[in-house]
mmCIF file of N, CA and C in Angstrom:
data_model
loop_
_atom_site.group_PDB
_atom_site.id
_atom_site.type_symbol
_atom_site.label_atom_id
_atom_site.label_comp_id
_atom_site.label_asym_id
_atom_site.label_seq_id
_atom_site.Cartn_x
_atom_site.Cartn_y
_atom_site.Cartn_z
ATOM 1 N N UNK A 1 -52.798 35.499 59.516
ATOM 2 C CA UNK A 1 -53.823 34.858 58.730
ATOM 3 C C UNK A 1 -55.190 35.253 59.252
ATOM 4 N N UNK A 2 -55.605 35.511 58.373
ATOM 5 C CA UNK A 2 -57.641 36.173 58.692
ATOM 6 C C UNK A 2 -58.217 35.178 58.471
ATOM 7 N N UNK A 3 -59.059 34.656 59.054
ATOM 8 C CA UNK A 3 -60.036 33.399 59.375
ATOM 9 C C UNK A 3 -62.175 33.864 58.574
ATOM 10 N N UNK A 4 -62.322 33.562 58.404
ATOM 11 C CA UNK A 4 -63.890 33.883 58.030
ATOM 12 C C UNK A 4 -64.411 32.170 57.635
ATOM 13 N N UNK A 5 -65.751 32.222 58.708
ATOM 14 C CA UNK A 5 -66.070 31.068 58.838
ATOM 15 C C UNK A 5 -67.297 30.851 57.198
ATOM 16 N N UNK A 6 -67.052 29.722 56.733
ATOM 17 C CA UNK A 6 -68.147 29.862 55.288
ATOM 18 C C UNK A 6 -69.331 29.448 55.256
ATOM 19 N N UNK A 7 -70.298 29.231 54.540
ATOM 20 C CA UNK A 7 -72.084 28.759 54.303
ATOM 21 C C UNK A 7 -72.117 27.242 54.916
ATOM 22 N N UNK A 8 -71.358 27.012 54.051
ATOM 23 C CA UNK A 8 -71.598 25.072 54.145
ATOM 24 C C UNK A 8 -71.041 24.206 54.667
ATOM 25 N N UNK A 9 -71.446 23.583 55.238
ATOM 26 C CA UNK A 9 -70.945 22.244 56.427
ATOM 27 C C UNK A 9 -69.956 22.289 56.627
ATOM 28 N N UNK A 10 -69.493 23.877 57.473
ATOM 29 C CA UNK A 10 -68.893 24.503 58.615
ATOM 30 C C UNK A 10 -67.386 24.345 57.619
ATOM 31 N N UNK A 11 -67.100 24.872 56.813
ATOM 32 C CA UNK A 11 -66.196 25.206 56.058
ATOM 33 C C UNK A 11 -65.649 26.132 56.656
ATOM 34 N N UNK A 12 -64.477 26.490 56.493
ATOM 35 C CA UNK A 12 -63.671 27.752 56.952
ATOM 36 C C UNK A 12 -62.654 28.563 55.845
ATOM 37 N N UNK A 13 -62.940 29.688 55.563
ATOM 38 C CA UNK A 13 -62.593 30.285 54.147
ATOM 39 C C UNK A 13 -60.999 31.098 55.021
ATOM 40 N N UNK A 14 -60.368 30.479 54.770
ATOM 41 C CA UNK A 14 -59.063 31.064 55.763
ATOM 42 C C UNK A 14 -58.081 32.059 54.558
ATOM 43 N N UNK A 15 -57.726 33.383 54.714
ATOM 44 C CA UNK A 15 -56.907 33.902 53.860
ATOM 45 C C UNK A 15 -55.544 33.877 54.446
ATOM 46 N N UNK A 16 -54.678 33.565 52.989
ATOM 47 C CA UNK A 16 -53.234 33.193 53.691
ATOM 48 C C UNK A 16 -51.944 34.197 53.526
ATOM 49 N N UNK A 17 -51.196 33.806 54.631
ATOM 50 C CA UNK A 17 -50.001 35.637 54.320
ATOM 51 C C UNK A 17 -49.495 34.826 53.503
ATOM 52 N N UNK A 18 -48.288 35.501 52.685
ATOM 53 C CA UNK A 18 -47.257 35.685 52.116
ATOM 54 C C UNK A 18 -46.129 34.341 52.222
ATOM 55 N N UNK A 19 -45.942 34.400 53.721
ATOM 56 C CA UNK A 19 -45.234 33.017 54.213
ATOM 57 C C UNK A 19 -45.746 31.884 53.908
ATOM 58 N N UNK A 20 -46.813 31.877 54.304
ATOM 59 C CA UNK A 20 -47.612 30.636 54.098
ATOM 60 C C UNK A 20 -47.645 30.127 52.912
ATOM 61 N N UNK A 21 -48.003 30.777 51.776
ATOM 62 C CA UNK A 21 -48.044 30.818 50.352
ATOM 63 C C UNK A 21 -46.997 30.490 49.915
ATOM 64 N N UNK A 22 -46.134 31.184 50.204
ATOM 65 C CA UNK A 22 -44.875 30.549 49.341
ATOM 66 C C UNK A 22 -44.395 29.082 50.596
ATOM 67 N N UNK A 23 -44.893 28.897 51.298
ATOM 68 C CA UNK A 23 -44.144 27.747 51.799
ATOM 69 C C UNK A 23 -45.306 26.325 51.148
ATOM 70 N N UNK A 24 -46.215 27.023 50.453
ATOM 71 C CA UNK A 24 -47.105 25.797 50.252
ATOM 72 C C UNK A 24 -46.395 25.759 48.669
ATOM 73 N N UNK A 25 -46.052 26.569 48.245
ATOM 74 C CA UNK A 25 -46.004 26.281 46.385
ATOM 75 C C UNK A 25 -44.749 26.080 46.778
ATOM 76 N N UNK A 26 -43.635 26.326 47.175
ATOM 77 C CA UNK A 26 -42.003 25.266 47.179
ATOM 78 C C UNK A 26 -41.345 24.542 46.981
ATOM 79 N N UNK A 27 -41.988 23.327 47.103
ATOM 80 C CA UNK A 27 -41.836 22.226 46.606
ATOM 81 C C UNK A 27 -42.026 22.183 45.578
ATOM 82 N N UNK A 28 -42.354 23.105 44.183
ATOM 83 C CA UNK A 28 -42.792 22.928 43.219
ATOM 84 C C UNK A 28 -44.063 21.948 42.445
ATOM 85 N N UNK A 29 -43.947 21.861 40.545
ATOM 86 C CA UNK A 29 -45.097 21.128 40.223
ATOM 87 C C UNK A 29 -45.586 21.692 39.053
ATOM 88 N N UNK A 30 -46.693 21.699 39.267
ATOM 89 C CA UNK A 30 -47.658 22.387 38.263
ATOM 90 C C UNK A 30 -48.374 23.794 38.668
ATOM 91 N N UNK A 31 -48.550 24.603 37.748
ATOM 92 C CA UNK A 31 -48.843 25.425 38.098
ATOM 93 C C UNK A 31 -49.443 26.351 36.689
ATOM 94 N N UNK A 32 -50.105 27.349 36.960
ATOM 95 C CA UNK A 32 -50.798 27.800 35.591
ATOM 96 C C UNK A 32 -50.333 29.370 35.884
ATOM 97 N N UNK A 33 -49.605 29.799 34.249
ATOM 98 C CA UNK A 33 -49.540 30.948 33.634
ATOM 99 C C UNK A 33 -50.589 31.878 33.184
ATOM 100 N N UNK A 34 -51.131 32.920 33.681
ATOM 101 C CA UNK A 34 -51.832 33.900 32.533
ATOM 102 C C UNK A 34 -51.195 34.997 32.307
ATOM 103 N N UNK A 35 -51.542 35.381 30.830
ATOM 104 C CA UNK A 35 -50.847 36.331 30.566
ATOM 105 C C UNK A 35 -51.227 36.795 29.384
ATOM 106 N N UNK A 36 -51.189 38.046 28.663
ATOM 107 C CA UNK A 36 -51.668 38.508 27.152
ATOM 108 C C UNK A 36 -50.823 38.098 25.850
ATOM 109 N N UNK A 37 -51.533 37.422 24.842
ATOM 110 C CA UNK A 37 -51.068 36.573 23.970
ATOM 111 C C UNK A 37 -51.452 37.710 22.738
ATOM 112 N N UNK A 38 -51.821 38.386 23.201
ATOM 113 C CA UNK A 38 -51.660 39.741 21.971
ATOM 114 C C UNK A 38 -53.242 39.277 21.454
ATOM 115 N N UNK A 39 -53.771 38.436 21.720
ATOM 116 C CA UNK A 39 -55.437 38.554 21.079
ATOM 117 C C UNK A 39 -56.232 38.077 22.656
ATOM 118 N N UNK A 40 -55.589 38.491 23.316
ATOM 119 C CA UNK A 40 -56.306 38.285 24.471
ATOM 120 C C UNK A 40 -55.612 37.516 26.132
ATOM 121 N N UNK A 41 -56.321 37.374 26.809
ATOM 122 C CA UNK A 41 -55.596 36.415 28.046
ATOM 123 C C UNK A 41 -55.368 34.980 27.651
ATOM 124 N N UNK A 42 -55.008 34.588 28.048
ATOM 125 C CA UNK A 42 -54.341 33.160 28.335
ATOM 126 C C UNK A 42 -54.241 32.508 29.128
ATOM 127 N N UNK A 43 -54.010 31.450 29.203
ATOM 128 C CA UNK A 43 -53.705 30.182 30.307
ATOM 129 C C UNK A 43 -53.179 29.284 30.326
ATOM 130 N N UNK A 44 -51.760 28.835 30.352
ATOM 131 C CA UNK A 44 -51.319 27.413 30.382
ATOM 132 C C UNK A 44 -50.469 26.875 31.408
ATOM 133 N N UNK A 45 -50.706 25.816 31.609
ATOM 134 C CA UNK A 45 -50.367 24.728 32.589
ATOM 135 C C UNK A 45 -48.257 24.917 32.247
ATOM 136 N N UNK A 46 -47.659 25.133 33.406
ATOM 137 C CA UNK A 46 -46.283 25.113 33.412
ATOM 138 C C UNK A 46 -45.663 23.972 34.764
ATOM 139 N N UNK A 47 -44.506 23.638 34.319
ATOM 140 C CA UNK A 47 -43.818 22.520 35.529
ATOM 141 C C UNK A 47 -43.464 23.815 35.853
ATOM 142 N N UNK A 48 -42.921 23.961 37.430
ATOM 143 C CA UNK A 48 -42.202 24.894 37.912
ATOM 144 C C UNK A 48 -40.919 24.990 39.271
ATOM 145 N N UNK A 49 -40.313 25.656 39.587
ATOM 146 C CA UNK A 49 -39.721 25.630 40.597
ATOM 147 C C UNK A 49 -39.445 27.117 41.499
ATOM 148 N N UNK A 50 -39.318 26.860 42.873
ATOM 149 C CA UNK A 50 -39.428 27.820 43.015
ATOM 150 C C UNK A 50 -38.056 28.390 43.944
ATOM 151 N N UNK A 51 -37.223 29.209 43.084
ATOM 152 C CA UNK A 51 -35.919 29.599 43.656
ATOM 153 C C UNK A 51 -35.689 30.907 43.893
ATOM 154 N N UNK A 52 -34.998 31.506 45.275
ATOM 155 C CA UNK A 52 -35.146 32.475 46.239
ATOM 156 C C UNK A 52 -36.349 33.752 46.114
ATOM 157 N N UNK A 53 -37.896 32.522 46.012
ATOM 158 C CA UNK A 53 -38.766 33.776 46.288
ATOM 159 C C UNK A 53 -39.188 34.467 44.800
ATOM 160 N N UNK A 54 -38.970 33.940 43.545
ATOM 161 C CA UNK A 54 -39.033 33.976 42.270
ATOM 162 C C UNK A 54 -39.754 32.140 41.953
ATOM 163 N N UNK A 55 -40.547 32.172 40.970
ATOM 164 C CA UNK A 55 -40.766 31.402 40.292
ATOM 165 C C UNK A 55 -39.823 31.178 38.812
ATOM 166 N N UNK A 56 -39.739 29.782 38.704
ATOM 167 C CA UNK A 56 -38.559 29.829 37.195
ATOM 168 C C UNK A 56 -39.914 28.581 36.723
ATOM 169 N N UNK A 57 -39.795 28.516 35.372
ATOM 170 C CA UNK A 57 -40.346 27.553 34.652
ATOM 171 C C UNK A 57 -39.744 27.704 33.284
ATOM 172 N N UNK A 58 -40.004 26.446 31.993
ATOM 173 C CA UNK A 58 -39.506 26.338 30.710
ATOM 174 C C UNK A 58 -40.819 26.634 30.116
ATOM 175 N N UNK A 59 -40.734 27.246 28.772
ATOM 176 C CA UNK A 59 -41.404 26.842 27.529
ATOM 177 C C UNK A 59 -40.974 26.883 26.463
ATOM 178 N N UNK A 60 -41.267 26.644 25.031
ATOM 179 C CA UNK A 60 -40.506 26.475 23.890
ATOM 180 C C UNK A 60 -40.123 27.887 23.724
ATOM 181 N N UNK A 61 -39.245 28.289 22.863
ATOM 182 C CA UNK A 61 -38.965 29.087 22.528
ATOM 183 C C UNK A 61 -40.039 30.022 21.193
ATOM 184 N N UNK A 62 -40.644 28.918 20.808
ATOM 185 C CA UNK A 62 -41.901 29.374 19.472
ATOM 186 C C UNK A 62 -43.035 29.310 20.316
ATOM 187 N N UNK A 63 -43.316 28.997 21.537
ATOM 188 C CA UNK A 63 -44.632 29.604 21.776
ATOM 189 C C UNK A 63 -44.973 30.558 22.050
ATOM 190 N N UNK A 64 -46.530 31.299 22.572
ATOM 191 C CA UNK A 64 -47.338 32.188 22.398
ATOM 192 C C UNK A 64 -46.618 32.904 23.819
ATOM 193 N N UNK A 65 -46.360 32.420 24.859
ATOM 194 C CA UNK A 65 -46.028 33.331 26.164
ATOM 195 C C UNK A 65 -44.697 33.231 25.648
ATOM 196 N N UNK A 66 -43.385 32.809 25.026
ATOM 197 C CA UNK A 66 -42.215 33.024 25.049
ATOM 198 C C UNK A 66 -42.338 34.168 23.531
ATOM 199 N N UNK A 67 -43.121 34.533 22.880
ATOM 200 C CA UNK A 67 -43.215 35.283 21.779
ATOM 201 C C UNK A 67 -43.591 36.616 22.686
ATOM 202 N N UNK A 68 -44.834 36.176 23.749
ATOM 203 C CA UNK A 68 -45.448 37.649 24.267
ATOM 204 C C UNK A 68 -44.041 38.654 25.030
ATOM 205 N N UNK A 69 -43.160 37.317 25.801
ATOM 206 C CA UNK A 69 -42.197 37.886 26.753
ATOM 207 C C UNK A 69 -41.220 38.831 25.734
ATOM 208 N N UNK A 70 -40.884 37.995 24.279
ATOM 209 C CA UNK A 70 -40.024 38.733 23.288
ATOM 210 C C UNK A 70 -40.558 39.985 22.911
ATOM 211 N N UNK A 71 -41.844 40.915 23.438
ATOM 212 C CA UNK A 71 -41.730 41.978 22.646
ATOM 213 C C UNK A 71 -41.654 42.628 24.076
ATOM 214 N N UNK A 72 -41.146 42.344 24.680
ATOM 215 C CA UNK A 72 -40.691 43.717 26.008
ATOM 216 C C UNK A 72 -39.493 44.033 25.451
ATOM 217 N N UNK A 73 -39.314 45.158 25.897
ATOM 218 C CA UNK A 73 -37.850 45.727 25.807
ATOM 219 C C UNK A 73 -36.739 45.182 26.242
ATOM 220 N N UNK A 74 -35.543 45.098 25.966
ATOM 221 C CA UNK A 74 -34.324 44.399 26.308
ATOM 222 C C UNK A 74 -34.430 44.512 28.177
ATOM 223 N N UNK A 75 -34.260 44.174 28.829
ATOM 224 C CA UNK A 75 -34.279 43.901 30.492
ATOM 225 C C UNK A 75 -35.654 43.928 31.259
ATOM 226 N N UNK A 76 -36.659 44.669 30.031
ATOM 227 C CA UNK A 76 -38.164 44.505 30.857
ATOM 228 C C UNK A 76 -38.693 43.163 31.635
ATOM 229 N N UNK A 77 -39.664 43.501 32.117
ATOM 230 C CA UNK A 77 -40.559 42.560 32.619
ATOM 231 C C UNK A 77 -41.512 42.952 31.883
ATOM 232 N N UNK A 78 -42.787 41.760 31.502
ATOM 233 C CA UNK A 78 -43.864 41.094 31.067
ATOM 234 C C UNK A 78 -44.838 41.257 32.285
ATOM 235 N N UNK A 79 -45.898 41.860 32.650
ATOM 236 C CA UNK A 79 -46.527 41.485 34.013
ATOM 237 C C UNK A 79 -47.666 40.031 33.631
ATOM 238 N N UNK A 80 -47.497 39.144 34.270
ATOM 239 C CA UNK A 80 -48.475 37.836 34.195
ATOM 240 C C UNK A 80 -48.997 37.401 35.969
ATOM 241 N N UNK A 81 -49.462 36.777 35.694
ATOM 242 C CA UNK A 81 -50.041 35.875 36.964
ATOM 243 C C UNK A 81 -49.703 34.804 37.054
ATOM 244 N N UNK A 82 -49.381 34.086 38.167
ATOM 245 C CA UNK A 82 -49.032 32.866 38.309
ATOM 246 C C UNK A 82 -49.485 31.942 39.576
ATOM 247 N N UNK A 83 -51.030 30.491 39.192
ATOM 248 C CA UNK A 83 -51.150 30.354 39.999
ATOM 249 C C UNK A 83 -50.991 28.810 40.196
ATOM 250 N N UNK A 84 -51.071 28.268 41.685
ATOM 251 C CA UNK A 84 -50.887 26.826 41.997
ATOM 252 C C UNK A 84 -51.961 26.710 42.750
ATOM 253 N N UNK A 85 -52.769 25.097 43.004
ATOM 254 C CA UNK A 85 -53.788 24.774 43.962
ATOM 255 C C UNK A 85 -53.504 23.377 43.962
ATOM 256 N N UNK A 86 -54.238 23.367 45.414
ATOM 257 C CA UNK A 86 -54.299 21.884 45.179
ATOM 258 C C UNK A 86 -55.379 21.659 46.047
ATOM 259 N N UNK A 87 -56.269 20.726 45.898
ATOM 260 C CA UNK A 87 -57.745 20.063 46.379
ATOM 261 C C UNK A 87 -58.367 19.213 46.608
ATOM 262 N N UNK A 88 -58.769 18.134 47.297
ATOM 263 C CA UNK A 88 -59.722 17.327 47.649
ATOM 264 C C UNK A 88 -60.848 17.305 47.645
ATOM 265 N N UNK A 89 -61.296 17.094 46.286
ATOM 266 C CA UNK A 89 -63.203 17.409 45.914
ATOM 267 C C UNK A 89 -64.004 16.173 47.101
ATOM 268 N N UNK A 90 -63.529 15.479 47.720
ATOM 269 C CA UNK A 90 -64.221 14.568 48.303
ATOM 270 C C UNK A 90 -64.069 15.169 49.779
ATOM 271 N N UNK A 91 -63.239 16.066 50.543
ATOM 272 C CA UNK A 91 -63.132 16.387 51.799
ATOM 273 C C UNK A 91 -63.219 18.078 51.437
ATOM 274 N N UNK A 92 -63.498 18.279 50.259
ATOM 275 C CA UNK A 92 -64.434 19.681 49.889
ATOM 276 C C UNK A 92 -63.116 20.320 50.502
ATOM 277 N N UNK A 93 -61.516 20.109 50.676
ATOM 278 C CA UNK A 93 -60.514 21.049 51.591
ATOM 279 C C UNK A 93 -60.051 21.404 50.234
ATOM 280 N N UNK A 94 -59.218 22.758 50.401
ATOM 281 C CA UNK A 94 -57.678 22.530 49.322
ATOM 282 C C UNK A 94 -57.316 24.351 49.706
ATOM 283 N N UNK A 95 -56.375 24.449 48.569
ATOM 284 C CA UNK A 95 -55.638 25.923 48.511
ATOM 285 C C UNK A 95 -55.730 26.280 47.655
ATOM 286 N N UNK A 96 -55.317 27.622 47.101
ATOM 287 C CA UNK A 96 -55.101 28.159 45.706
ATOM 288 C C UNK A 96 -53.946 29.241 46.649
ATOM 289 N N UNK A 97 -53.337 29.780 45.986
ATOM 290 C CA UNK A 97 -51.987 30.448 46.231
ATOM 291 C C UNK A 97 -51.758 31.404 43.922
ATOM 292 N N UNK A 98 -52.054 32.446 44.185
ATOM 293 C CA UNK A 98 -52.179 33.320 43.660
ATOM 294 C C UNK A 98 -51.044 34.548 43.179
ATOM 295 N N UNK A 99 -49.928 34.255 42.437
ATOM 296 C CA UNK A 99 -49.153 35.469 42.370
ATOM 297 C C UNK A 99 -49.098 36.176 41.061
ATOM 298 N N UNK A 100 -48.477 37.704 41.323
ATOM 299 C CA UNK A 100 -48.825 38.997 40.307
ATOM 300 C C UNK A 100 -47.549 39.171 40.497
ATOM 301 N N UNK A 101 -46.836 39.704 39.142
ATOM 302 C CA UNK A 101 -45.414 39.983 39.112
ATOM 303 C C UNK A 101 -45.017 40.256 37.545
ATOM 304 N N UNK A 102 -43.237 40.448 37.360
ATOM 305 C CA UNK A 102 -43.192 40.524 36.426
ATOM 306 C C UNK A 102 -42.423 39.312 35.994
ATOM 307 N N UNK A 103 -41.984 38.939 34.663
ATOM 308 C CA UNK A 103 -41.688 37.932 33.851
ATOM 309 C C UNK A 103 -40.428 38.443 32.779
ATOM 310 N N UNK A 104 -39.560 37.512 32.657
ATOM 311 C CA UNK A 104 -38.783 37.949 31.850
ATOM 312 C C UNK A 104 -37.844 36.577 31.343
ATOM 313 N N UNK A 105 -37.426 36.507 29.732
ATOM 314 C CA UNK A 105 -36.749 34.851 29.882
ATOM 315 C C UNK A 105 -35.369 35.466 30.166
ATOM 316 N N UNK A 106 -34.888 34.490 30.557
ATOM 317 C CA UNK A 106 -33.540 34.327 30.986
ATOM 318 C C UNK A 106 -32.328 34.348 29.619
ATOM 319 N N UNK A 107 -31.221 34.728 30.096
ATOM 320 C CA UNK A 107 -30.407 34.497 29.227
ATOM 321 C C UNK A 107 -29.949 33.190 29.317
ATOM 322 N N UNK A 108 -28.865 32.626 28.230
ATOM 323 C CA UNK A 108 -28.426 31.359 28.136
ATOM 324 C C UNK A 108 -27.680 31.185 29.659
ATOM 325 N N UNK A 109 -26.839 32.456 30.142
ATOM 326 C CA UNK A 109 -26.028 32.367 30.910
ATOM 327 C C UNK A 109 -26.619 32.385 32.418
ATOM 328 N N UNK A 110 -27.926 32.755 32.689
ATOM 329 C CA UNK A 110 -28.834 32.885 33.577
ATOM 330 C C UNK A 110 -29.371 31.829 33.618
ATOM 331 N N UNK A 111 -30.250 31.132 32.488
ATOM 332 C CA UNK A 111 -30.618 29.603 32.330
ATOM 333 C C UNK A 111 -29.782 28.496 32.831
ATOM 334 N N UNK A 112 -28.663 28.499 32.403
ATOM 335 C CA UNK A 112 -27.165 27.613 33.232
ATOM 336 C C UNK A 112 -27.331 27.606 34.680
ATOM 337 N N UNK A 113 -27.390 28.804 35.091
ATOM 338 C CA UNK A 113 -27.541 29.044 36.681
ATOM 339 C C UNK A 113 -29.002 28.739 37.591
ATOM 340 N N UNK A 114 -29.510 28.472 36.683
ATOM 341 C CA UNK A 114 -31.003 28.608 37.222
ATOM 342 C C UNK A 114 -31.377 26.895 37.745
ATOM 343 N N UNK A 115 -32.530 26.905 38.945
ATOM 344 C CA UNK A 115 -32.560 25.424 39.089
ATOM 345 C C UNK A 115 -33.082 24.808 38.135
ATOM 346 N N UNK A 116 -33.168 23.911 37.983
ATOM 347 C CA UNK A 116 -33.030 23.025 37.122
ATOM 348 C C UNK A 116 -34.881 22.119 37.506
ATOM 349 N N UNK A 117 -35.947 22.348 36.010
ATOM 350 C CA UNK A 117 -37.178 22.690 35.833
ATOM 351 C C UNK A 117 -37.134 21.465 34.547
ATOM 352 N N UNK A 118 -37.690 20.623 35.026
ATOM 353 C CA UNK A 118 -38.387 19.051 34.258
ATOM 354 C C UNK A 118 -39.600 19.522 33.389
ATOM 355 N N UNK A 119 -39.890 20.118 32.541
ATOM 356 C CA UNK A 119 -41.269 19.530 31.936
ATOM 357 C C UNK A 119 -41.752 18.584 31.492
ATOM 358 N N UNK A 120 -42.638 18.160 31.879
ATOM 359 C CA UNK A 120 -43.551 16.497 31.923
ATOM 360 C C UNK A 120 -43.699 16.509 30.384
ATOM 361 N N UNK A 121 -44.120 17.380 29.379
ATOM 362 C CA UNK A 121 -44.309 17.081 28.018
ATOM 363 C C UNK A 121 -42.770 16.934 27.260
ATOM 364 N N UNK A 122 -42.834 16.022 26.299
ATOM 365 C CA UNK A 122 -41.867 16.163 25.604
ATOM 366 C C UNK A 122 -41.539 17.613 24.754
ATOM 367 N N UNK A 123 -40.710 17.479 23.894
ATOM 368 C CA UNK A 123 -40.103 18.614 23.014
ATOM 369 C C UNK A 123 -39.684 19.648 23.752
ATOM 370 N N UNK A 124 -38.190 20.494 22.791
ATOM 371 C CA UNK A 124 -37.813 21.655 23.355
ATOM 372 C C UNK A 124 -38.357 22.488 24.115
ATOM 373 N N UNK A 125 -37.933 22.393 25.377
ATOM 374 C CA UNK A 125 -38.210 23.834 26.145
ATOM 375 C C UNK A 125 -37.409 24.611 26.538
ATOM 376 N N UNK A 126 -36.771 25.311 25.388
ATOM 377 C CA UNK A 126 -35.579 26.295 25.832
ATOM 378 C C UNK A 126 -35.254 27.878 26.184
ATOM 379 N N UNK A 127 -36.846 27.883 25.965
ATOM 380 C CA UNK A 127 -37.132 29.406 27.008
ATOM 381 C C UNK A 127 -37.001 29.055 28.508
ATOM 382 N N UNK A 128 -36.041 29.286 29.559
ATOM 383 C CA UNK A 128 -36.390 29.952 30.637
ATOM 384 C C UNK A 128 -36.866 30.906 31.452
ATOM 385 N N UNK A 129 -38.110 30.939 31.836
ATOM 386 C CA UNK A 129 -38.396 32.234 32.351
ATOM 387 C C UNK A 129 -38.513 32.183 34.196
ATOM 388 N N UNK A 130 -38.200 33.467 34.389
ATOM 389 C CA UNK A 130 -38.360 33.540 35.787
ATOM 390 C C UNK A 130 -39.437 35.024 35.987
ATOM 391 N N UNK A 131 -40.183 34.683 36.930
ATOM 392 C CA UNK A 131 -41.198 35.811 37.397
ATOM 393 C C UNK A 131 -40.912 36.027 38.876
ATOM 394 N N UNK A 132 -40.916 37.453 39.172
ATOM 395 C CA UNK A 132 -40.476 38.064 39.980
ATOM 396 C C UNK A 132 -41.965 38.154 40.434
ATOM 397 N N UNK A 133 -42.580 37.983 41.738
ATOM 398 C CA UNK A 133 -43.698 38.207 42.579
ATOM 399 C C UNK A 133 -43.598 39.672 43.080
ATOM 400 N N UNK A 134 -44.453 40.526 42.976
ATOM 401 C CA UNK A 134 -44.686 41.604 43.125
ATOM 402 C C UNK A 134 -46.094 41.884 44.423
ATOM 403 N N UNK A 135 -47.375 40.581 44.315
ATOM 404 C CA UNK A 135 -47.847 40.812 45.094
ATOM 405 C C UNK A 135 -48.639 38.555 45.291
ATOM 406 N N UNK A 136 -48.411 38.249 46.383
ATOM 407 C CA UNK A 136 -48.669 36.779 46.606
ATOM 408 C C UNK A 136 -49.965 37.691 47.486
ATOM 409 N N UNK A 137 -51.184 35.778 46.915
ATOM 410 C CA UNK A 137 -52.483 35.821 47.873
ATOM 411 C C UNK A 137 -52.370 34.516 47.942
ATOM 412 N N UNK A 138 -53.275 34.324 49.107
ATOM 413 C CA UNK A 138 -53.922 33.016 48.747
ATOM 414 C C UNK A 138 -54.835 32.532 50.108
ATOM 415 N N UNK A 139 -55.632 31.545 49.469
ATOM 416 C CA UNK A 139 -56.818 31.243 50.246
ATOM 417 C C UNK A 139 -56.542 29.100 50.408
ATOM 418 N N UNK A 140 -57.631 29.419 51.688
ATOM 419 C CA UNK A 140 -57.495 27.732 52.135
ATOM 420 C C UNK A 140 -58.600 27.581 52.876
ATOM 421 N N UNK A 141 -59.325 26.594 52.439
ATOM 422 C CA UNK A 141 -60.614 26.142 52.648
ATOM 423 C C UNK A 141 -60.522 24.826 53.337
ATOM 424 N N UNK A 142 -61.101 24.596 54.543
ATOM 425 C CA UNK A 142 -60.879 23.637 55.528
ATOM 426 C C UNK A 142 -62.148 23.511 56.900
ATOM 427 N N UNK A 143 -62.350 22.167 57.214
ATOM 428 C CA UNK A 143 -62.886 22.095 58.228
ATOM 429 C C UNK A 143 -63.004 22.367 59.210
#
């Protein structure tokens, strides 16, 4: 971990390996998707989990990222981003944890096997997708 001390009331802008990162997003949660929706980037909020070193999450099967994933080729990956944070605006601390990879939904028979991913909103979510991390960052800001 590389350390760089920051401007304001002795903040510390700490960059985080690989380990670290994935041991902070693990526990799963929330977490935000970007990715090209065919008229541009995107962004939406996903529940997630995180199983051997892959991210898995649901979305409907009619939305805009489970439509984008449908025009890859049969076994492709989708490349998206996938990120998690978490923060204390009052002790000015928190993380962001940052990953680049590819994306692909799951089959029915892959979905069966896969852990098992709650989304907080109601209605169908019967896309499974899992993203393969290709390159994790992440940063942590602390006293």
């Amino acid at each position: 971990m590389n350390t760089a001390t920051g401007g304001g009331g002795g903040a510390v802008l700490e960059e985080l390996d690989r380990e670290e990162c994935l041991r902070l997003i693990t526990p799963g949660g929330v977490g935000r998707v970007a990715f090209n929706d065919g008229e541009g980037p995107a962004v939406i909020p996903v529940n997630y989990v995180v199983e051997d070193g892959t991210v898995v999450f649901r979305t409907d099967l009619t939305s805009r990222l489970s439509q984008a994933l449908s025009t890859a080729l049969e076994g492709a990956q989708v490349r998206i981003a996938f990120e998690v944070d978490r923060f204390d605006e009052a002790r000015h601390e928190g993380w962001s944890v940052l990953l680049r990879g590819g994306a692909r939904q799951l089959s029915e028979d892959e979905s069966a096997g896969a852990a098992p991913v709650e989304p907080w909103p109601g209605g169908e979510r019967g896309a499974h997708i899992r993203m393969v991390p290709a390159e994790i960052s992440g940063r942590r800001v602390h006293h």
